[in-house]
Amino acid sequence: MPGAGRAAGVHGPRPQPPGEPLAQEDLLLAAAYVSDAQYNRNVPFETSPQAIRLYYFYNHWTMQAATYFFICVDLSLAMFEEPALFPLPFVATSIAEVLCLTAFFGRLVHFAKVTPQMVFWKDTKNICIMVTIVLTLVDLILYGSLGAVNIRSVRWSRALRPVFLINFPESRQIRRAFRSIRNTLPDILYVFLLFTFSMLVFSLMALKLFGDRGLKTAEGSPYFENILEVAFELYVLVTTANSPDVMMPAYDFNWWYSLYFITYIIINTYIFMSVFLAVVYNNYRKHLKNEIRKLAYLKRRKMIEAFNILKVKVGPEFVVGEARWRRLVRTVAPDMSHGHLELLLRISDEGQTGHVDKMNFLRLADLLNIQVVTINIKRHPLEAWVPRLYQSSASLLVQKVVRHRIFVWVFDVIILVNAIFIALDEKNPFISYAEWLFLSLYVIEILLKLYTYEPRAYFGRKQFWNWFDTLIIIAALVATVANATIQSARKYNSQQILDIVLILRILRLLRVIISVQRFRVIVTTLINIGPTMLTFGGLVFVVYYAFAIVGMEVFHGKVQFFDPNFTTPDALVCGNPALKGSAFSRGRYCKNNFNDLASSFVVLMELTVVNQWHVLADGFALVTHQAAKLYFILFHIVVVILIVNIFIAFILEAFFVAYSLEKSEVETAIEKKIQELGVGIQEEEVQDGKPTDHVDAKDAGDNKTKALEGLYCRIASKKYRTVDTLLQRMFESEIAPEDEGPSLDEILNFSPSDIYPKNPNFENSA
């Protein structure tokens, strides 16, 4: 078989004569390359027929869904293992974990079957998964054996469970985020060492200035008499969590001592923390450029490989015949409609020559990535049922008013007036009756829109705001009627229903967003960066999970929560006498504990916010050991200083890019061809149900145009363009169409210091 046994990227069959049929194995191989380019997959796979079919099965959505299912089950086991709110027997959780490990091992074996052995064993991801599986099994056996003889041990392998989420190929976005951290560490380490040196110098100064003066804190404890305690308090002061409490004893003693704390805050809080953000942002951007450059060239290389498999020689140049192109697209996107396929072919075969040249073929992955919505316009049902009434002058006047922009403005004003009434006293009868009036107006608005616009188009799959608006109004109507019924029947209010009604009323205010252009731009930008924000959500979850497991092993049972009505001595000290008189017990922080996974995540969220985090650290240090503060300091460094700053860097870059970029060349080409074919339609026309006449006479006799008759198309909303796509598109615009790029080894060994190719637009994207 052609290409059998070779790795991806080295397949290069000879060009076939135009009349020679394409082997199914070659078609599948080319489709695999195009699919990898479409989804930015970078998996080196064997090109034998069996390996290609295994690779297709490996990438099938059912296999990916099964992998994520077992990852979720594995991670959720911590909710049912001691300590837990809903504990299950060790046998039950261990069986579930062994099943998950078996699924992970099977997925790994499947991956080994499709990749060259040398590549598989050099990939650190695979080694990490195998080592984690072995360590987890060893831990299960040891924990179960010791438990059988009533010896309590620690389930240390639970903290390794996020390794499976990180290292499977499906989680490449989370791995990229971790690579951003790893790449940032060397540079940020020097800043952190300098920051630590500055903090220690100030700690020594504080010890000498205040240690021998006999000062006391508000609680009566010695003030700044221990170098470790001083260093911890000053580290907390960098986060401003203990300001101004920490400086008050010295400030009360002498006004001039305030200058010490002011100087410290300026240097360490404002200067060093800003430098941390600057270093993180600079490194993040530098390495992001390198990642995007790799993706762009790997994508170009995969498309070239696919072209080399399918190409035939016509005249002086190599091209891909129309029949082969159709088979390829059908294989890559089997669910694509016939009209959509014909549209893409008309874009790719610009001269209607019956074949696709190399330059147009290379952008096929981009064409497949741009969502084209195909619409069959239907008449309004009332127009079919009562055409004379629906087309009467009065009816047309109503439709014209509803379509007019002033109609939208009037209801925006009504919403704003409604907002004022919401803020007023709910018990006033006039306010209560006014709410019924507003609700009636909203219902009338929905009915008028349904009368004017074709209902199926108005409630189309992409009409989010229409669905939102209608569901909010219906829910508010049902809740208000239910509450009024309960009031009249039982003479009292249902607080739960009242809460629902109030929330639904407030949610109606969100409709104003879609009426203000600048609001829409901001919201659209937020939606654009949403998918990649989820990547950082996964990153934070991984870190939270690992810290939560460690926290539960170290601190569980040390702090107990009692009902606020309890006044027993144990309740006042959170079940631990060591907390007597502490700020932790005085603040009734008893529910902030590590007694189960959910409570641990809440505590870690509070630590991320940093307000009062030193009180939590002091409390858990009192019930264990002062060294426990290192756990909280490490969490602050990893999450607040590193991850949060990387998240801020991403938000900055994403807003710069998403806010400034216009349509891509490929999107423009699609829109142009849609209009040339006379099948273009705008968002408003979709709701209207009455598109203008788009028929182009010059194409009337074209068989391919006949395939598009009755079909209307538009590019899906820009909100579905992710930031990664925008950045990659920006870099690809700098690559000449005829540039095949460097070799595969050179691509994989790119470093941020490389200047190939020069990319001025990327550097100046802000």
PDB file of N, CA and C in Angstrom, residues 657-731:
ATOM      1  N   VAL A 657      -6.432  41.821  20.139  1.00  0.00           N
ATOM      2  CA  VAL A 657      -6.614  41.146  18.854  1.00  0.00           C
ATOM      3  C   VAL A 657      -8.078  41.158  18.428  1.00  0.00           C
ATOM      4  N   ALA A 658      -8.959  40.686  19.319  1.00  0.00           N
ATOM      5  CA  ALA A 658     -10.374  40.567  18.957  1.00  0.00           C
ATOM      6  C   ALA A 658     -11.020  41.920  18.716  1.00  0.00           C
ATOM      7  N   TYR A 659     -10.520  42.943  19.363  1.00  0.00           N
ATOM      8  CA  TYR A 659     -11.111  44.271  19.254  1.00  0.00           C
ATOM      9  C   TYR A 659     -10.704  44.969  17.960  1.00  0.00           C
ATOM     10  N   SER A 660      -9.551  44.545  17.386  1.00  0.00           N
ATOM     11  CA  SER A 660      -9.001  45.306  16.267  1.00  0.00           C
ATOM     12  C   SER A 660      -9.100  44.602  14.921  1.00  0.00           C
ATOM     13  N   LEU A 661      -9.245  43.264  14.917  1.00  0.00           N
ATOM     14  CA  LEU A 661      -9.207  42.548  13.645  1.00  0.00           C
ATOM     15  C   LEU A 661     -10.530  42.641  12.892  1.00  0.00           C
ATOM     16  N   GLU A 662     -10.429  42.740  11.601  1.00  0.00           N
ATOM     17  CA  GLU A 662     -11.605  42.705  10.737  1.00  0.00           C
ATOM     18  C   GLU A 662     -11.735  41.313  10.137  1.00  0.00           C
ATOM     19  N   LYS A 663     -12.585  41.182   9.122  1.00  0.00           N
ATOM     20  CA  LYS A 663     -12.787  39.886   8.493  1.00  0.00           C
ATOM     21  C   LYS A 663     -11.521  39.399   7.812  1.00  0.00           C
ATOM     22  N   SER A 664     -11.336  38.055   7.818  1.00  0.00           N
ATOM     23  CA  SER A 664     -10.174  37.474   7.159  1.00  0.00           C
ATOM     24  C   SER A 664     -10.389  37.451   5.646  1.00  0.00           C
ATOM     25  N   GLU A 665      -9.286  37.187   4.931  1.00  0.00           N
ATOM     26  CA  GLU A 665      -9.368  37.099   3.469  1.00  0.00           C
ATOM     27  C   GLU A 665     -10.306  35.979   3.047  1.00  0.00           C
ATOM     28  N   VAL A 666     -10.264  34.852   3.791  1.00  0.00           N
ATOM     29  CA  VAL A 666     -11.115  33.717   3.442  1.00  0.00           C
ATOM     30  C   VAL A 666     -12.584  34.060   3.677  1.00  0.00           C
ATOM     31  N   GLU A 667     -12.891  34.699   4.803  1.00  0.00           N
ATOM     32  CA  GLU A 667     -14.274  35.104   5.066  1.00  0.00           C
ATOM     33  C   GLU A 667     -14.763  36.070   3.992  1.00  0.00           C
ATOM     34  N   THR A 668     -13.887  37.019   3.608  1.00  0.00           N
ATOM     35  CA  THR A 668     -14.262  37.976   2.566  1.00  0.00           C
ATOM     36  C   THR A 668     -14.536  37.254   1.251  1.00  0.00           C
ATOM     37  N   ALA A 669     -13.704  36.256   0.914  1.00  0.00           N
ATOM     38  CA  ALA A 669     -13.891  35.497  -0.327  1.00  0.00           C
ATOM     39  C   ALA A 669     -15.214  34.740  -0.305  1.00  0.00           C
ATOM     40  N   ILE A 670     -15.560  34.176   0.852  1.00  0.00           N
ATOM     41  CA  ILE A 670     -16.821  33.440   0.952  1.00  0.00           C
ATOM     42  C   ILE A 670     -18.005  34.388   0.792  1.00  0.00           C
ATOM     43  N   GLU A 671     -17.956  35.518   1.492  1.00  0.00           N
ATOM     44  CA  GLU A 671     -19.060  36.469   1.388  1.00  0.00           C
ATOM     45  C   GLU A 671     -19.214  36.988  -0.040  1.00  0.00           C
ATOM     46  N   LYS A 672     -18.065  37.253  -0.694  1.00  0.00           N
ATOM     47  CA  LYS A 672     -18.110  37.744  -2.073  1.00  0.00           C
ATOM     48  C   LYS A 672     -18.751  36.715  -2.990  1.00  0.00           C
ATOM     49  N   LYS A 673     -18.344  35.442  -2.822  1.00  0.00           N
ATOM     50  CA  LYS A 673     -18.893  34.401  -3.686  1.00  0.00           C
ATOM     51  C   LYS A 673     -20.377  34.169  -3.390  1.00  0.00           C
ATOM     52  N   ILE A 674     -20.763  34.283  -2.122  1.00  0.00           N
ATOM     53  CA  ILE A 674     -22.184  34.138  -1.779  1.00  0.00           C
ATOM     54  C   ILE A 674     -23.015  35.179  -2.518  1.00  0.00           C
ATOM     55  N   GLN A 675     -22.518  36.422  -2.554  1.00  0.00           N
ATOM     56  CA  GLN A 675     -23.255  37.487  -3.230  1.00  0.00           C
ATOM     57  C   GLN A 675     -23.238  37.296  -4.745  1.00  0.00           C
ATOM     58  N   GLU A 676     -22.091  36.833  -5.276  1.00  0.00           N
ATOM     59  CA  GLU A 676     -22.014  36.597  -6.723  1.00  0.00           C
ATOM     60  C   GLU A 676     -23.028  35.543  -7.160  1.00  0.00           C
ATOM     61  N   LEU A 677     -23.223  34.536  -6.298  1.00  0.00           N
ATOM     62  CA  LEU A 677     -24.155  33.468  -6.639  1.00  0.00           C
ATOM     63  C   LEU A 677     -25.599  33.861  -6.374  1.00  0.00           C
ATOM     64  N   GLY A 678     -25.796  35.039  -5.756  1.00  0.00           N
ATOM     65  CA  GLY A 678     -27.152  35.503  -5.504  1.00  0.00           C
ATOM     66  C   GLY A 678     -27.859  34.753  -4.407  1.00  0.00           C
ATOM     67  N   VAL A 679     -27.107  34.207  -3.446  1.00  0.00           N
ATOM     68  CA  VAL A 679     -27.739  33.458  -2.360  1.00  0.00           C
ATOM     69  C   VAL A 679     -27.381  34.061  -1.012  1.00  0.00           C
ATOM     70  N   GLY A 680     -26.996  35.346  -1.001  1.00  0.00           N
ATOM     71  CA  GLY A 680     -26.631  36.000   0.251  1.00  0.00           C
ATOM     72  C   GLY A 680     -27.858  36.482   1.002  1.00  0.00           C
ATOM     73  N   ILE A 681     -27.723  36.464   2.319  1.00  0.00           N
ATOM     74  CA  ILE A 681     -28.819  36.943   3.159  1.00  0.00           C
ATOM     75  C   ILE A 681     -28.228  37.481   4.452  1.00  0.00           C
ATOM     76  N   GLN A 682     -28.856  38.517   4.996  1.00  0.00           N
ATOM     77  CA  GLN A 682     -28.363  39.149   6.212  1.00  0.00           C
ATOM     78  C   GLN A 682     -29.162  38.644   7.419  1.00  0.00           C
ATOM     79  N   GLU A 683     -28.619  38.948   8.598  1.00  0.00           N
ATOM     80  CA  GLU A 683     -29.247  38.500   9.852  1.00  0.00           C
ATOM     81  C   GLU A 683     -30.685  38.988   9.955  1.00  0.00           C
ATOM     82  N   GLU A 684     -30.912  40.278   9.583  1.00  0.00           N
ATOM     83  CA  GLU A 684     -32.248  40.821   9.719  1.00  0.00           C
ATOM     84  C   GLU A 684     -33.228  40.120   8.795  1.00  0.00           C
ATOM     85  N   GLU A 685     -32.737  39.757   7.607  1.00  0.00           N
ATOM     86  CA  GLU A 685     -33.618  39.114   6.637  1.00  0.00           C
ATOM     87  C   GLU A 685     -34.009  37.717   7.081  1.00  0.00           C
ATOM     88  N   VAL A 686     -33.135  37.087   7.885  1.00  0.00           N
ATOM     89  CA  VAL A 686     -33.459  35.751   8.391  1.00  0.00           C
ATOM     90  C   VAL A 686     -34.681  35.822   9.295  1.00  0.00           C
ATOM     91  N   GLN A 687     -34.717  36.842  10.163  1.00  0.00           N
ATOM     92  CA  GLN A 687     -35.866  36.997  11.043  1.00  0.00           C
ATOM     93  C   GLN A 687     -37.100  37.420  10.256  1.00  0.00           C
ATOM     94  N   ASP A 688     -36.853  38.282   9.275  1.00  0.00           N
ATOM     95  CA  ASP A 688     -37.969  38.841   8.515  1.00  0.00           C
ATOM     96  C   ASP A 688     -38.728  37.752   7.772  1.00  0.00           C
ATOM     97  N   GLY A 689     -37.982  36.815   7.184  1.00  0.00           N
ATOM     98  CA  GLY A 689     -38.620  35.770   6.411  1.00  0.00           C
ATOM     99  C   GLY A 689     -38.964  36.191   5.005  1.00  0.00           C
ATOM    100  N   LYS A 690     -38.530  37.420   4.603  1.00  0.00           N
ATOM    101  CA  LYS A 690     -38.838  37.926   3.271  1.00  0.00           C
ATOM    102  C   LYS A 690     -37.587  38.525   2.655  1.00  0.00           C
ATOM    103  N   PRO A 691     -36.665  37.697   2.170  1.00  0.00           N
ATOM    104  CA  PRO A 691     -35.455  38.237   1.576  1.00  0.00           C
ATOM    105  C   PRO A 691     -35.741  38.962   0.276  1.00  0.00           C
ATOM    106  N   THR A 692     -34.868  39.910  -0.010  1.00  0.00           N
ATOM    107  CA  THR A 692     -35.001  40.598  -1.291  1.00  0.00           C
ATOM    108  C   THR A 692     -34.599  39.654  -2.413  1.00  0.00           C
ATOM    109  N   ASP A 693     -34.840  40.056  -3.611  1.00  0.00           N
ATOM    110  CA  ASP A 693     -34.560  39.213  -4.770  1.00  0.00           C
ATOM    111  C   ASP A 693     -33.064  39.130  -4.989  1.00  0.00           C
ATOM    112  N   HIS A 694     -32.493  37.939  -4.792  1.00  0.00           N
ATOM    113  CA  HIS A 694     -31.052  37.754  -4.923  1.00  0.00           C
ATOM    114  C   HIS A 694     -30.678  37.047  -6.230  1.00  0.00           C
ATOM    115  N   VAL A 695     -31.607  36.780  -7.082  1.00  0.00           N
ATOM    116  CA  VAL A 695     -31.309  35.973  -8.259  1.00  0.00           C
ATOM    117  C   VAL A 695     -30.441  36.759  -9.223  1.00  0.00           C
ATOM    118  N   ASP A 696     -29.354  36.143  -9.646  1.00  0.00           N
ATOM    119  CA  ASP A 696     -28.426  36.773 -10.590  1.00  0.00           C
ATOM    120  C   ASP A 696     -28.634  36.129 -11.957  1.00  0.00           C
ATOM    121  N   ALA A 697     -29.012  36.914 -12.924  1.00  0.00           N
ATOM    122  CA  ALA A 697     -29.377  36.375 -14.238  1.00  0.00           C
ATOM    123  C   ALA A 697     -28.220  35.707 -14.934  1.00  0.00           C
ATOM    124  N   LYS A 698     -27.016  36.194 -14.683  1.00  0.00           N
ATOM    125  CA  LYS A 698     -25.876  35.640 -15.429  1.00  0.00           C
ATOM    126  C   LYS A 698     -25.594  34.208 -15.030  1.00  0.00           C
ATOM    127  N   ASP A 699     -26.111  33.766 -13.862  1.00  0.00           N
ATOM    128  CA  ASP A 699     -25.856  32.398 -13.418  1.00  0.00           C
ATOM    129  C   ASP A 699     -27.076  31.509 -13.607  1.00  0.00           C
ATOM    130  N   ALA A 700     -28.102  32.038 -14.255  1.00  0.00           N
ATOM    131  CA  ALA A 700     -29.371  31.312 -14.287  1.00  0.00           C
ATOM    132  C   ALA A 700     -29.257  29.956 -14.952  1.00  0.00           C
ATOM    133  N   GLY A 701     -28.386  29.834 -15.923  1.00  0.00           N
ATOM    134  CA  GLY A 701     -28.288  28.568 -16.626  1.00  0.00           C
ATOM    135  C   GLY A 701     -27.218  27.657 -16.109  1.00  0.00           C
ATOM    136  N   ASP A 702     -26.567  28.055 -15.027  1.00  0.00           N
ATOM    137  CA  ASP A 702     -25.458  27.276 -14.494  1.00  0.00           C
ATOM    138  C   ASP A 702     -26.001  26.122 -13.672  1.00  0.00           C
ATOM    139  N   ASN A 703     -25.557  24.891 -13.996  1.00  0.00           N
ATOM    140  CA  ASN A 703     -26.038  23.723 -13.255  1.00  0.00           C
ATOM    141  C   ASN A 703     -25.666  23.801 -11.778  1.00  0.00           C
ATOM    142  N   LYS A 704     -24.450  24.376 -11.518  1.00  0.00           N
ATOM    143  CA  LYS A 704     -24.013  24.444 -10.125  1.00  0.00           C
ATOM    144  C   LYS A 704     -24.846  25.458  -9.347  1.00  0.00           C
ATOM    145  N   THR A 705     -25.317  26.487 -10.047  1.00  0.00           N
ATOM    146  CA  THR A 705     -26.185  27.447  -9.365  1.00  0.00           C
ATOM    147  C   THR A 705     -27.532  26.809  -9.064  1.00  0.00           C
ATOM    148  N   LYS A 706     -27.988  25.935  -9.958  1.00  0.00           N
ATOM    149  CA  LYS A 706     -29.257  25.248  -9.706  1.00  0.00           C
ATOM    150  C   LYS A 706     -29.193  24.434  -8.418  1.00  0.00           C
ATOM    151  N   ALA A 707     -27.979  23.948  -8.098  1.00  0.00           N
ATOM    152  CA  ALA A 707     -27.835  23.199  -6.848  1.00  0.00           C
ATOM    153  C   ALA A 707     -28.072  24.073  -5.640  1.00  0.00           C
ATOM    154  N   LEU A 708     -27.971  25.389  -5.826  1.00  0.00           N
ATOM    155  CA  LEU A 708     -28.128  26.319  -4.710  1.00  0.00           C
ATOM    156  C   LEU A 708     -29.501  26.983  -4.691  1.00  0.00           C
ATOM    157  N   GLU A 709     -30.390  26.626  -5.661  1.00  0.00           N
ATOM    158  CA  GLU A 709     -31.683  27.285  -5.743  1.00  0.00           C
ATOM    159  C   GLU A 709     -32.492  27.032  -4.468  1.00  0.00           C
ATOM    160  N   GLY A 710     -33.139  28.082  -3.988  1.00  0.00           N
ATOM    161  CA  GLY A 710     -33.940  27.965  -2.776  1.00  0.00           C
ATOM    162  C   GLY A 710     -33.131  27.990  -1.504  1.00  0.00           C
ATOM    163  N   LEU A 711     -31.811  28.139  -1.624  1.00  0.00           N
ATOM    164  CA  LEU A 711     -30.930  28.098  -0.468  1.00  0.00           C
ATOM    165  C   LEU A 711     -30.303  29.463  -0.277  1.00  0.00           C
ATOM    166  N   TYR A 712     -30.323  29.961   0.929  1.00  0.00           N
ATOM    167  CA  TYR A 712     -29.705  31.248   1.248  1.00  0.00           C
ATOM    168  C   TYR A 712     -28.626  31.023   2.295  1.00  0.00           C
ATOM    169  N   CYS A 713     -27.537  31.780   2.186  1.00  0.00           N
ATOM    170  CA  CYS A 713     -26.371  31.543   3.031  1.00  0.00           C
ATOM    171  C   CYS A 713     -25.905  32.842   3.670  1.00  0.00           C
ATOM    172  N   ARG A 714     -25.269  32.705   4.810  1.00  0.00           N
ATOM    173  CA  ARG A 714     -24.558  33.828   5.424  1.00  0.00           C
ATOM    174  C   ARG A 714     -23.473  33.257   6.327  1.00  0.00           C
ATOM    175  N   ILE A 715     -22.422  34.057   6.550  1.00  0.00           N
ATOM    176  CA  ILE A 715     -21.368  33.665   7.480  1.00  0.00           C
ATOM    177  C   ILE A 715     -21.936  33.734   8.891  1.00  0.00           C
ATOM    178  N   ALA A 716     -21.625  32.740   9.695  1.00  0.00           N
ATOM    179  CA  ALA A 716     -22.107  32.750  11.071  1.00  0.00           C
ATOM    180  C   ALA A 716     -21.522  33.944  11.811  1.00  0.00           C
ATOM    181  N   SER A 717     -22.157  34.277  12.925  1.00  0.00           N
ATOM    182  CA  SER A 717     -21.746  35.457  13.696  1.00  0.00           C
ATOM    183  C   SER A 717     -20.271  35.406  14.058  1.00  0.00           C
ATOM    184  N   LYS A 718     -19.640  36.585  14.123  1.00  0.00           N
ATOM    185  CA  LYS A 718     -18.223  36.679  14.464  1.00  0.00           C
ATOM    186  C   LYS A 718     -17.945  36.171  15.866  1.00  0.00           C
ATOM    187  N   LYS A 719     -18.971  36.053  16.679  1.00  0.00           N
ATOM    188  CA  LYS A 719     -18.736  35.640  18.061  1.00  0.00           C
ATOM    189  C   LYS A 719     -18.212  34.207  18.141  1.00  0.00           C
ATOM    190  N   TYR A 720     -18.265  33.456  17.041  1.00  0.00           N
ATOM    191  CA  TYR A 720     -17.785  32.087  17.070  1.00  0.00           C
ATOM    192  C   TYR A 720     -16.328  31.974  16.643  1.00  0.00           C
ATOM    193  N   ARG A 721     -15.666  33.121  16.437  1.00  0.00           N
ATOM    194  CA  ARG A 721     -14.244  33.094  16.101  1.00  0.00           C
ATOM    195  C   ARG A 721     -13.433  33.134  17.390  1.00  0.00           C
ATOM    196  N   THR A 722     -12.621  32.113  17.639  1.00  0.00           N
ATOM    197  CA  THR A 722     -11.848  32.073  18.870  1.00  0.00           C
ATOM    198  C   THR A 722     -10.591  32.917  18.730  1.00  0.00           C
ATOM    199  N   VAL A 723      -9.990  33.237  19.889  1.00  0.00           N
ATOM    200  CA  VAL A 723      -8.790  34.065  19.894  1.00  0.00           C
ATOM    201  C   VAL A 723      -7.631  33.341  19.214  1.00  0.00           C
ATOM    202  N   ASP A 724      -7.513  32.041  19.468  1.00  0.00           N
ATOM    203  CA  ASP A 724      -6.444  31.276  18.822  1.00  0.00           C
ATOM    204  C   ASP A 724      -6.543  31.382  17.304  1.00  0.00           C
ATOM    205  N   THR A 725      -7.770  31.292  16.792  1.00  0.00           N
ATOM    206  CA  THR A 725      -7.958  31.405  15.344  1.00  0.00           C
ATOM    207  C   THR A 725      -7.551  32.782  14.846  1.00  0.00           C
ATOM    208  N   LEU A 726      -7.901  33.823  15.592  1.00  0.00           N
ATOM    209  CA  LEU A 726      -7.547  35.181  15.189  1.00  0.00           C
ATOM    210  C   LEU A 726      -6.036  35.373  15.170  1.00  0.00           C
ATOM    211  N   LEU A 727      -5.351  34.877  16.195  1.00  0.00           N
ATOM    212  CA  LEU A 727      -3.896  35.033  16.254  1.00  0.00           C
ATOM    213  C   LEU A 727      -3.215  34.243  15.138  1.00  0.00           C
ATOM    214  N   GLN A 728      -3.687  33.027  14.908  1.00  0.00           N
ATOM    215  CA  GLN A 728      -3.091  32.213  13.856  1.00  0.00           C
ATOM    216  C   GLN A 728      -3.321  32.834  12.492  1.00  0.00           C
ATOM    217  N   ARG A 729      -4.521  33.376  12.292  1.00  0.00           N
ATOM    218  CA  ARG A 729      -4.811  34.035  11.018  1.00  0.00           C
ATOM    219  C   ARG A 729      -3.896  35.233  10.802  1.00  0.00           C
ATOM    220  N   MET A 730      -3.600  35.955  11.905  1.00  0.00           N
ATOM    221  CA  MET A 730      -2.725  37.106  11.800  1.00  0.00           C
ATOM    222  C   MET A 730      -1.329  36.693  11.331  1.00  0.00           C
ATOM    223  N   PHE A 731      -0.846  35.564  11.866  1.00  0.00           N
ATOM    224  CA  PHE A 731       0.485  35.109  11.458  1.00  0.00           C
ATOM    225  C   PHE A 731       0.465  34.557  10.040  1.00  0.00           C
TER     226      PHE A 731
END
